[in-house]
Coordinates of C-alpha atoms (C1' of nucleotides) in Angstrom, one line a residue:
Chain Q
X1 CA 0.0 0.0 0.0
X2 CA 1.1 3.6 -0.4
X3 CA 2.4 5.6 2.5
X4 CA -0.6 6.3 4.7
X5 CA -1.2 9.9 5.5
X6 CA -4.2 10.4 7.7
X7 CA -6.0 12.1 4.8
X8 CA -9.2 10.5 3.7
X9 CA -9.1 8.8 0.4
X10 CA -11.4 10.5 -2.2
X11 CA -14.0 8.5 -0.5
X12 CA -16.4 6.9 -2.9
X13 CA -18.5 4.7 -0.7
X14 CA -17.7 1.1 -1.5
X15 CA -19.7 0.0 -4.5
X16 CA -19.6 -3.7 -5.2
X17 CA -17.9 -4.6 -8.5
X18 CA -21.0 -6.5 -9.8
X19 CA -23.0 -3.4 -9.5
X20 CA -20.6 -1.4 -11.6
X21 CA -20.6 -4.2 -14.1
X22 CA -24.4 -3.9 -14.5
X23 CA -24.4 -0.1 -15.0
X24 CA -23.3 -0.2 -18.7
X25 CA -26.3 -2.4 -19.4
X26 CA -28.6 0.1 -17.9
X27 CA -26.9 2.8 -19.9
X28 CA -27.5 0.9 -23.1
X29 CA -31.2 0.2 -22.4
X30 CA -31.8 3.8 -21.4
X31 CA -30.1 5.0 -24.6
X32 CA -32.5 2.8 -26.6
X33 CA -35.5 4.1 -24.7
X34 CA -34.4 7.7 -25.3
X35 CA -34.2 7.0 -29.0
X36 CA -37.7 5.7 -28.8
X37 CA -38.8 8.8 -27.1
X38 CA -39.8 7.1 -23.9
X39 CA -39.7 9.7 -21.1
X40 CA -40.2 7.7 -17.9
X41 CA -39.4 4.1 -17.0
X42 CA -40.0 2.0 -13.9
X43 CA -37.6 -0.4 -12.3
X44 CA -40.1 -3.1 -13.2
X45 CA -39.9 -2.2 -16.9
X46 CA -36.1 -2.0 -16.9
X47 CA -36.0 -5.3 -15.1
X48 CA -38.0 -7.0 -17.8
X49 CA -35.7 -5.9 -20.6
X50 CA -32.6 -6.9 -18.7
X51 CA -33.8 -10.1 -17.0
X52 CA -33.1 -8.6 -13.6
X53 CA -35.4 -8.1 -10.6
X54 CA -36.7 -4.6 -10.1
X55 CA -35.4 -4.6 -6.6
X56 CA -31.9 -5.2 -7.9
X57 CA -32.1 -2.2 -10.1
X58 CA -33.4 0.0 -7.4
X59 CA -30.7 -1.2 -5.0
X60 CA -27.9 -0.7 -7.6
X61 CA -29.0 2.8 -8.2
X62 CA -29.3 3.6 -4.5
X63 CA -25.5 3.3 -4.2
X64 CA -25.2 6.5 -6.1
X65 CA -28.2 8.5 -5.0
X66 CA -32.0 9.0 -5.3
X67 CA -32.7 9.2 -9.0
X68 CA -36.4 8.2 -9.2
X69 CA -39.7 9.8 -8.4
X70 CA -42.0 7.7 -6.2
X71 CA -45.2 6.8 -7.9
X72 CA -43.7 7.5 -11.4
X73 CA -40.4 5.9 -12.0
X74 CA -37.2 7.3 -13.5
X75 CA -36.7 10.0 -16.0
X76 CA -35.0 8.2 -18.9
X77 CA -33.1 11.2 -19.9
X78 CA -31.8 12.3 -16.5
X79 CA -31.0 8.7 -15.3
X80 CA -29.0 8.1 -18.4
X81 CA -27.1 11.3 -17.9
X82 CA -26.3 10.5 -14.3
X83 CA -25.2 7.0 -15.1
X84 CA -23.0 8.2 -17.9
X85 CA -21.4 10.6 -15.5
X86 CA -20.9 8.0 -12.9
X87 CA -19.2 5.7 -15.4
X88 CA -17.1 8.5 -16.8
X89 CA -18.7 8.3 -20.2
X90 CA -19.5 12.0 -20.7
X91 CA -16.3 12.7 -22.5
X92 CA -14.2 10.5 -24.8
X93 CA -11.6 8.1 -23.6
X94 CA -8.6 7.8 -25.9
X95 CA -7.8 4.2 -26.7
X96 CA -4.7 2.6 -28.2
X97 CA -4.9 -0.7 -30.2
X98 CA -1.9 -2.9 -29.9
X99 CA -1.5 -5.6 -32.5
X100 CA -2.8 -4.9 -36.0
X101 CA -3.2 -8.4 -37.5
X102 CA -6.4 -9.7 -38.8
X103 CA -8.2 -9.3 -35.5
X104 CA -6.7 -5.9 -34.7
X105 CA -7.9 -4.6 -38.1
X106 CA -11.4 -5.9 -37.5
X107 CA -11.5 -4.1 -34.1
X108 CA -10.3 -0.9 -35.6
X109 CA -12.9 -1.1 -38.4
X110 CA -15.7 -1.8 -35.9
X111 CA -17.8 1.3 -35.8
X112 CA -19.3 0.6 -32.4
X113 CA -16.7 2.1 -30.1
X114 CA -17.0 5.7 -30.9
X115 CA -20.7 6.3 -30.3
X116 CA -20.2 4.9 -26.9
X117 CA -17.5 7.0 -25.5
X118 CA -14.2 5.6 -26.9
X119 CA -12.0 7.0 -29.6
X120 CA -9.3 4.8 -31.1
X121 CA -6.4 7.2 -31.5
X122 CA -3.3 5.1 -32.0
X123 CA -2.4 1.7 -33.3
X124 CA 0.8 -0.2 -32.7
X125 CA 2.5 -3.3 -34.1
X126 CA 5.8 -5.0 -33.7
X127 CA 6.0 -6.1 -37.3
X128 CA 8.3 -3.5 -39.2
X129 CA 6.6 -4.5 -42.5
X130 CA 3.3 -2.9 -41.5
X131 CA 4.6 0.3 -39.7
X132 CA 3.2 3.3 -41.5
X133 CA 0.3 1.5 -43.1
X134 CA -3.1 2.9 -42.5
X135 CA -6.1 1.1 -41.1
X136 CA -9.2 3.2 -41.2
X137 CA -7.8 6.6 -40.4
X138 CA -5.1 5.3 -38.1
X139 CA -1.5 5.0 -39.1
X140 CA 0.3 2.1 -37.5
X141 CA 3.2 3.1 -35.2
X142 CA 6.1 1.1 -34.0
X143 CA 6.1 -0.2 -30.4
X144 CA 9.0 2.1 -29.6
X145 CA 6.7 5.1 -30.0
X146 CA 4.2 3.7 -27.5
X147 CA 5.4 5.3 -24.3
X148 CA 5.6 8.8 -25.9
X149 CA 2.2 8.6 -27.6
X150 CA 0.4 7.2 -24.6
X151 CA 1.7 10.2 -22.6
X152 CA 1.1 12.8 -25.2
X153 CA -2.3 11.6 -26.2
X154 CA -3.4 10.9 -22.7
X155 CA -4.3 7.3 -23.5
X156 CA -5.4 5.3 -20.4
X157 CA -7.1 2.4 -22.1
X158 CA -5.6 -0.2 -24.5
X159 CA -7.0 -2.9 -26.6
X160 CA -4.6 -5.8 -27.0
X161 CA -4.8 -8.1 -29.9
X162 CA -1.4 -9.7 -30.2
X163 CA -0.5 -13.4 -30.3
X164 CA -1.0 -15.1 -26.9
X165 CA 2.7 -15.6 -26.3
X166 CA 3.4 -11.9 -26.7
X167 CA 0.4 -10.7 -24.6
X168 CA 1.9 -10.7 -21.2
X169 CA 4.9 -8.6 -22.3
X170 CA 2.7 -6.2 -24.1
X171 CA 0.5 -5.9 -21.1
X172 CA 3.6 -5.3 -18.9
X173 CA 4.8 -2.6 -21.3
X174 CA 1.4 -0.9 -21.3
X175 CA 1.0 -0.8 -17.5
X176 CA 4.6 0.6 -17.3
X177 CA 3.5 3.3 -19.6
X178 CA 0.6 4.2 -17.3
X179 CA -2.3 2.5 -19.1
X180 CA -4.8 1.5 -16.4
X181 CA -7.5 -0.4 -18.3
X182 CA -6.9 -3.2 -20.8
X183 CA -9.2 -5.1 -23.1
X184 CA -7.5 -8.4 -24.0
X185 CA -8.4 -10.6 -26.9
X186 CA -5.8 -13.3 -26.5
X187 CA -6.8 -16.6 -25.0
X188 CA -4.9 -16.1 -21.8
X189 CA -5.4 -14.4 -18.5
X190 CA -2.6 -11.8 -18.2
X191 CA -1.4 -10.7 -14.8
X192 CA -1.7 -7.1 -14.0
X193 CA -0.5 -5.0 -11.1
X194 CA -3.0 -3.7 -8.6
X195 CA -5.0 -0.7 -9.7
X196 CA -5.0 -1.8 -13.3
X197 CA -8.2 -3.3 -14.7
X198 CA -8.4 -5.9 -17.3
X199 CA -11.2 -7.7 -19.2
X200 CA -10.8 -10.6 -21.4
X201 CA -12.8 -11.2 -24.6
X202 CA -12.6 -15.0 -24.9
X203 CA -15.2 -16.7 -27.0
X204 CA -13.7 -20.2 -26.4
X205 CA -14.0 -19.8 -22.7
X206 CA -17.6 -18.6 -23.1
X207 CA -18.5 -21.6 -25.2
X208 CA -16.9 -24.0 -22.8
X209 CA -18.8 -22.5 -19.9
X210 CA -22.0 -23.6 -21.6
X211 CA -21.2 -27.1 -22.7
X212 CA -21.5 -28.4 -19.2
X213 CA -25.2 -27.7 -19.3
X214 CA -25.6 -29.3 -22.7
X215 CA -23.9 -32.5 -21.8
X216 CA -26.3 -33.6 -19.1
X217 CA -28.6 -35.1 -21.7
X218 CA -26.3 -36.3 -24.5
X219 CA -27.1 -34.4 -27.6
X220 CA -24.0 -33.4 -29.5
Chain O
X1 CA -41.4 -27.6 -15.5
X2 CA -41.9 -30.9 -17.4
X3 CA -44.5 -33.4 -16.2
X4 CA -43.1 -34.8 -13.0
X5 CA -42.7 -38.6 -12.9
X6 CA -41.3 -39.7 -9.6
X7 CA -38.1 -40.7 -11.4
X8 CA -35.0 -38.9 -10.1
X9 CA -33.6 -36.4 -12.5
X10 CA -30.1 -37.4 -13.7
X11 CA -29.1 -35.9 -10.3
X12 CA -26.0 -33.8 -10.7
X13 CA -25.6 -32.3 -7.3
X14 CA -26.2 -28.6 -7.6
X15 CA -23.0 -26.9 -8.7
X16 CA -23.0 -23.1 -8.6
X17 CA -22.8 -21.5 -11.9
X18 CA -19.7 -19.4 -11.0
X19 CA -17.9 -22.6 -10.4
X20 CA -18.7 -23.9 -13.8
X21 CA -17.6 -20.7 -15.3
X22 CA -14.2 -21.1 -13.8
X23 CA -13.6 -24.6 -15.0
X24 CA -12.7 -23.7 -18.5
X25 CA -9.9 -21.5 -17.1
X26 CA -8.5 -24.4 -15.2
X27 CA -8.7 -26.5 -18.4
X28 CA -6.7 -23.9 -20.3
X29 CA -4.0 -23.6 -17.7
X30 CA -3.7 -27.3 -17.3
X31 CA -3.4 -27.7 -21.1
X32 CA -0.4 -25.3 -21.0
X33 CA 1.2 -27.1 -18.1
X34 CA 0.8 -30.4 -20.0
X35 CA 2.5 -28.9 -23.1
X36 CA 5.3 -27.8 -20.8
X37 CA 5.6 -31.4 -19.4
X38 CA 4.6 -30.4 -15.9
X39 CA 3.3 -33.5 -14.2
X40 CA 2.0 -32.3 -10.9
X41 CA 0.6 -29.0 -9.8
X42 CA -0.7 -27.7 -6.4
X43 CA -3.8 -25.5 -5.9
X44 CA -1.3 -22.9 -4.7
X45 CA 0.5 -22.9 -8.1
X46 CA -2.7 -23.0 -10.1
X47 CA -4.1 -20.1 -8.0
X48 CA -1.1 -17.9 -8.8
X49 CA -1.5 -18.4 -12.5
X50 CA -5.2 -17.6 -12.3
X51 CA -5.3 -14.9 -9.6
X52 CA -7.6 -17.1 -7.5
X53 CA -7.1 -18.4 -4.0
X54 CA -5.9 -21.9 -3.6
X55 CA -8.9 -22.6 -1.3
X56 CA -11.3 -21.7 -4.1
X57 CA -9.7 -24.0 -6.5
X58 CA -9.9 -26.9 -4.0
X59 CA -13.5 -26.1 -3.2
X60 CA -14.4 -25.9 -6.8
X61 CA -12.9 -29.2 -7.6
X62 CA -14.5 -30.8 -4.6
X63 CA -17.9 -30.4 -6.1
X64 CA -17.0 -33.1 -8.6
X65 CA -14.8 -35.5 -6.6
X66 CA -11.4 -36.0 -5.0
X67 CA -8.9 -35.5 -7.7
X68 CA -5.7 -34.6 -5.7
X69 CA -3.2 -36.4 -3.7
X70 CA -2.5 -35.0 -0.3
X71 CA 1.0 -33.9 0.2
X72 CA 1.6 -33.8 -3.6
X73 CA -1.1 -31.9 -5.5
X74 CA -2.9 -32.7 -8.7
X75 CA -1.8 -34.8 -11.6
X76 CA -1.9 -32.3 -14.5
X77 CA -2.8 -35.0 -17.0
X78 CA -5.6 -36.7 -15.1
X79 CA -7.1 -33.5 -13.7
X80 CA -7.3 -32.1 -17.2
X81 CA -8.9 -35.2 -18.4
X82 CA -11.5 -35.2 -15.7
X83 CA -12.3 -31.5 -16.2
X84 CA -12.7 -32.0 -20.0
X85 CA -15.1 -34.8 -19.3
X86 CA -17.1 -32.8 -16.8
X87 CA -17.4 -29.9 -19.2
X88 CA -18.3 -32.2 -22.1
X89 CA -15.2 -31.4 -24.1
X90 CA -14.0 -34.9 -24.9
X91 CA -15.7 -34.9 -28.2
X92 CA -16.5 -32.2 -30.7
X93 CA -19.5 -29.9 -30.6
X94 CA -20.9 -28.9 -33.9
X95 CA -21.5 -25.2 -34.2
X96 CA -23.4 -23.1 -36.6
X97 CA -22.5 -19.5 -37.4
X98 CA -25.4 -17.2 -38.3
X99 CA -24.5 -14.0 -40.0
X100 CA -21.5 -13.9 -42.3
X101 CA -20.7 -10.2 -42.6
X102 CA -17.3 -8.9 -41.7
X103 CA -17.5 -10.1 -38.2
X104 CA -18.9 -13.5 -39.1
X105 CA -16.1 -14.1 -41.5
X106 CA -13.5 -13.1 -38.9
X107 CA -15.1 -15.6 -36.5
X108 CA -15.1 -18.4 -39.1
X109 CA -11.5 -17.7 -40.0
X110 CA -10.4 -17.7 -36.4
X111 CA -8.4 -20.9 -35.9
X112 CA -8.9 -21.2 -32.1
X113 CA -12.2 -23.0 -31.9
X114 CA -11.3 -26.3 -33.3
X115 CA -8.4 -27.2 -31.0
X116 CA -10.7 -26.6 -28.0
X117 CA -13.6 -28.8 -28.8
X118 CA -15.7 -27.0 -31.3
X119 CA -16.2 -27.6 -35.0
X120 CA -17.8 -24.9 -37.2
X121 CA -19.9 -27.0 -39.5
X122 CA -22.5 -24.6 -41.0
X123 CA -22.8 -20.9 -41.9
X124 CA -26.0 -19.1 -42.6
X125 CA -26.9 -15.7 -43.9
X126 CA -30.1 -13.9 -44.9
X127 CA -28.5 -12.0 -47.8
X128 CA -29.3 -13.9 -51.0
X129 CA -26.2 -12.3 -52.6
X130 CA -23.8 -14.3 -50.5
X131 CA -25.6 -17.7 -50.4
X132 CA -23.3 -20.3 -51.9
X133 CA -20.1 -18.3 -51.3
X134 CA -17.4 -20.1 -49.4
X135 CA -15.7 -18.8 -46.3
X136 CA -12.8 -21.0 -45.2
X137 CA -14.2 -24.4 -46.0
X138 CA -17.8 -23.5 -45.2
X139 CA -20.4 -22.8 -47.8
X140 CA -22.9 -20.2 -46.8
X141 CA -26.5 -21.5 -46.6
X142 CA -29.8 -19.7 -46.7
X143 CA -31.7 -19.3 -43.4
X144 CA -34.4 -21.5 -44.8
X145 CA -32.1 -24.4 -44.5
X146 CA -31.3 -23.8 -40.9
X147 CA -33.9 -26.1 -39.3
X148 CA -33.0 -29.1 -41.4
X149 CA -29.2 -28.6 -41.1
X150 CA -29.4 -28.1 -37.3
X151 CA -31.3 -31.4 -37.0
X152 CA -29.3 -33.4 -39.5
X153 CA -25.9 -32.3 -38.2
X154 CA -26.8 -32.3 -34.6
X155 CA -25.9 -28.7 -34.0
X156 CA -26.7 -27.6 -30.5
X157 CA -24.5 -24.5 -30.4
X158 CA -24.8 -21.4 -32.5
X159 CA -22.6 -18.3 -32.9
X160 CA -24.8 -15.3 -33.8
X161 CA -23.2 -12.3 -35.6
X162 CA -26.0 -10.5 -37.2
X163 CA -27.0 -6.9 -36.9
X164 CA -28.4 -6.0 -33.5
X165 CA -32.0 -5.4 -34.8
X166 CA -32.1 -8.9 -36.3
X167 CA -30.6 -10.7 -33.3
X168 CA -33.6 -11.4 -31.3
X169 CA -35.5 -13.0 -34.2
X170 CA -32.5 -15.1 -35.1
X171 CA -32.1 -16.2 -31.5
X172 CA -35.8 -17.1 -31.4
X173 CA -35.4 -19.1 -34.6
X174 CA -32.4 -20.9 -33.3
X175 CA -34.1 -21.9 -30.0
X176 CA -37.1 -23.1 -32.0
X177 CA -34.8 -25.3 -33.9
X178 CA -33.5 -26.9 -30.7
X179 CA -30.2 -25.0 -30.3
X180 CA -29.5 -24.8 -26.6
X181 CA -26.4 -22.6 -26.4
X182 CA -25.7 -19.3 -28.1
X183 CA -22.8 -17.0 -28.3
X184 CA -24.0 -13.6 -29.3
X185 CA -21.8 -10.9 -30.7
X186 CA -24.5 -8.2 -31.1
X187 CA -24.6 -5.3 -28.6
X188 CA -27.9 -6.4 -27.1
X189 CA -29.0 -8.9 -24.5
X190 CA -31.4 -11.2 -26.2
X191 CA -34.1 -13.0 -24.2
X192 CA -33.9 -16.8 -24.3
X193 CA -36.3 -19.4 -23.0
X194 CA -35.4 -21.4 -19.9
X195 CA -33.0 -24.2 -20.5
X196 CA -31.2 -22.2 -23.2
X197 CA -27.8 -20.7 -22.3
X198 CA -26.5 -17.5 -23.8
X199 CA -23.2 -15.6 -23.5
X200 CA -22.6 -12.2 -24.9
X201 CA -19.3 -11.0 -26.4
X202 CA -19.6 -7.3 -25.9
X203 CA -16.4 -5.3 -25.9
X204 CA -18.1 -1.9 -25.4
X205 CA -19.8 -3.1 -22.2
X206 CA -16.4 -4.5 -21.1
X207 CA -14.7 -1.2 -21.6
X208 CA -17.5 0.7 -19.9
X209 CA -17.3 -1.5 -16.9
X210 CA -13.7 -0.3 -16.4
X211 CA -14.0 3.5 -16.9
X212 CA -15.7 3.9 -13.6
X213 CA -12.4 3.0 -11.9
X214 CA -10.4 5.3 -14.1
X215 CA -12.5 8.3 -13.6
X216 CA -11.9 8.6 -9.8
X217 CA -8.7 10.5 -10.4
X218 CA -9.2 12.4 -13.6
X219 CA -6.8 11.2 -16.3
X220 CA -8.4 10.9 -19.6
Chain G
dG1 C1' -52.6 4.1 -6.6
dG2 C1' -48.2 3.3 -7.7
dA3 C1' -43.4 3.3 -7.6
dT4 C1' -39.1 4.5 -5.1
dG5 C1' -35.5 3.7 -1.5
dT6 C1' -33.8 0.8 2.0
dG7 C1' -33.0 -1.7 6.3
dA8 C1' -33.5 -6.5 7.4
dA9 C1' -33.7 -11.3 5.9
dG10 C1' -32.3 -14.6 3.1
dT11 C1' -29.0 -16.9 -0.3
dA12 C1' -24.9 -17.5 -2.4
dT13 C1' -20.0 -17.5 -2.6
dT14 C1' -15.5 -17.2 -0.7
dT15 C1' -12.2 -17.9 2.8
dC16 C1' -10.6 -20.0 7.0
dA17 C1' -8.5 -23.4 9.4
dC18 C1' -7.5 -27.8 10.4
dA19 C1' -8.0 -33.0 10.4
dG20 C1' -6.4 -36.5 7.5
dC21 C1' -3.4 -38.5 4.3
dC22 C1' 0.8 -39.2 1.3
Chain I
dG1 C1' 6.4 -31.6 5.8
dG2 C1' 3.3 -30.5 2.5
dC3 C1' -1.0 -30.3 0.4
dT4 C1' -5.8 -31.9 -0.1
dG5 C1' -10.7 -31.9 1.1
dT6 C1' -14.2 -29.8 3.8
dG7 C1' -17.2 -28.3 7.5
dA8 C1' -17.8 -23.9 9.7
dA9 C1' -17.2 -18.9 9.7
dA10 C1' -17.1 -14.8 7.2
dT11 C1' -18.3 -12.0 3.5
dA12 C1' -20.8 -10.7 -0.6
dC13 C1' -24.9 -10.2 -3.0
dT14 C1' -29.8 -10.5 -3.8
dT15 C1' -34.5 -10.3 -2.6
dC16 C1' -38.2 -9.0 0.5
dA17 C1' -41.3 -6.0 2.4
dC18 C1' -42.8 -1.9 3.8
dA19 C1' -42.6 3.1 5.1
dT20 C1' -42.5 7.0 2.3
dC21 C1' -43.6 10.1 -1.0
dC22 C1' -45.5 11.9 -5.6

DNA sequence: GGATGTGAAGTATTTCACAGCC
DNA sequence: GGCTGTGAAATACTTCACATCC
């Protein structure tokens, strides 16, 4: 732990991680409702769309404040705004993509990040043959430029799509450079130092977590 | 529930879903250890690689039997074998891919499914222009053929990579055809009937679940 | 009347801690 | 001596149920 002055930490009351993990879902549903010009929604209605109990939604929200009106429900617009603020989605996060092979290119070409608060601003690859190539409107930079560009462009999130055997070293490099959130596409679970968040996109693991339930009866 | 004859159900003792979700991770680590010719491993060592407490690993495994040797640890080889059996990974699962746009093609081209127990055996798309095209060694079939092919090829898992607005109807169609596990790539949470499993691959949600922790201090 | 917000109750999951075995 | 397997304790999370307010 860091040296402990008797100052209070920025004191956010302790919110369970599972709760945080559900908030983006709420944000998404609320965005849809907003597009559909729905003004007000109850925890009941939200719960149906999300397969979650209304009590859970109310409890989750209660960690952050009192956003509803008794007897009516929640204002879609203002609840959405509050949640985006809580999650830090009201301005853009600059994101670096490391590894620009087939998968990396697909990620860069995916149009879904930008509308939701993320801006891919840099791409890196270790292969000298592709340095300088453009993918979408990103120019591929050498790994040597990573540290500088991360600092200069205030990048605190990286998407890693390099071969499994390179992933740990890339993750180490990124965390050294001050990146504090990583989305990893390789089929491994990299180690990260405390204070750094990581999420793994791992379709094989996802599939394997379902086969257990299929194999009870034996259809193949 | 189905009509209740007084027969016992196949009685698997109730294993928590979180436990099942961890088993594929164990399988993966054990596979690596096997490749590295490691014979025996302790819960301590496994825990370090997985960022999990040794007690949790032992408890997880204890739901299924006694696989270790006191004083030594677990035989990598035989624990791996047992876990693959528990998860139903000892033979191949036939998988259909629905939606063969850019993302679907990337999924089909990904070489990582087959080594881990899944065989992509059919691809479907609603766009008449692509029917009959080949991707890898799969020929794209029309949606109308789905029901027949699912039955004939004993497909019980599907990967869905269609536009968000089509996803729910595709999921409904698949479950009607008897598919019981779905891996969804669209940024929505489809509803599925009881008994059907679904996992969502959703990079935006994953990113948004991390920004909360970044925005405490305000680096962008 | 109808929906929120929330302590209290109920479950689920993780961790402890130690007896038992190799 | 070292490590498993596991009840029991501790913690985390979800749901209940109701007072409260619009």
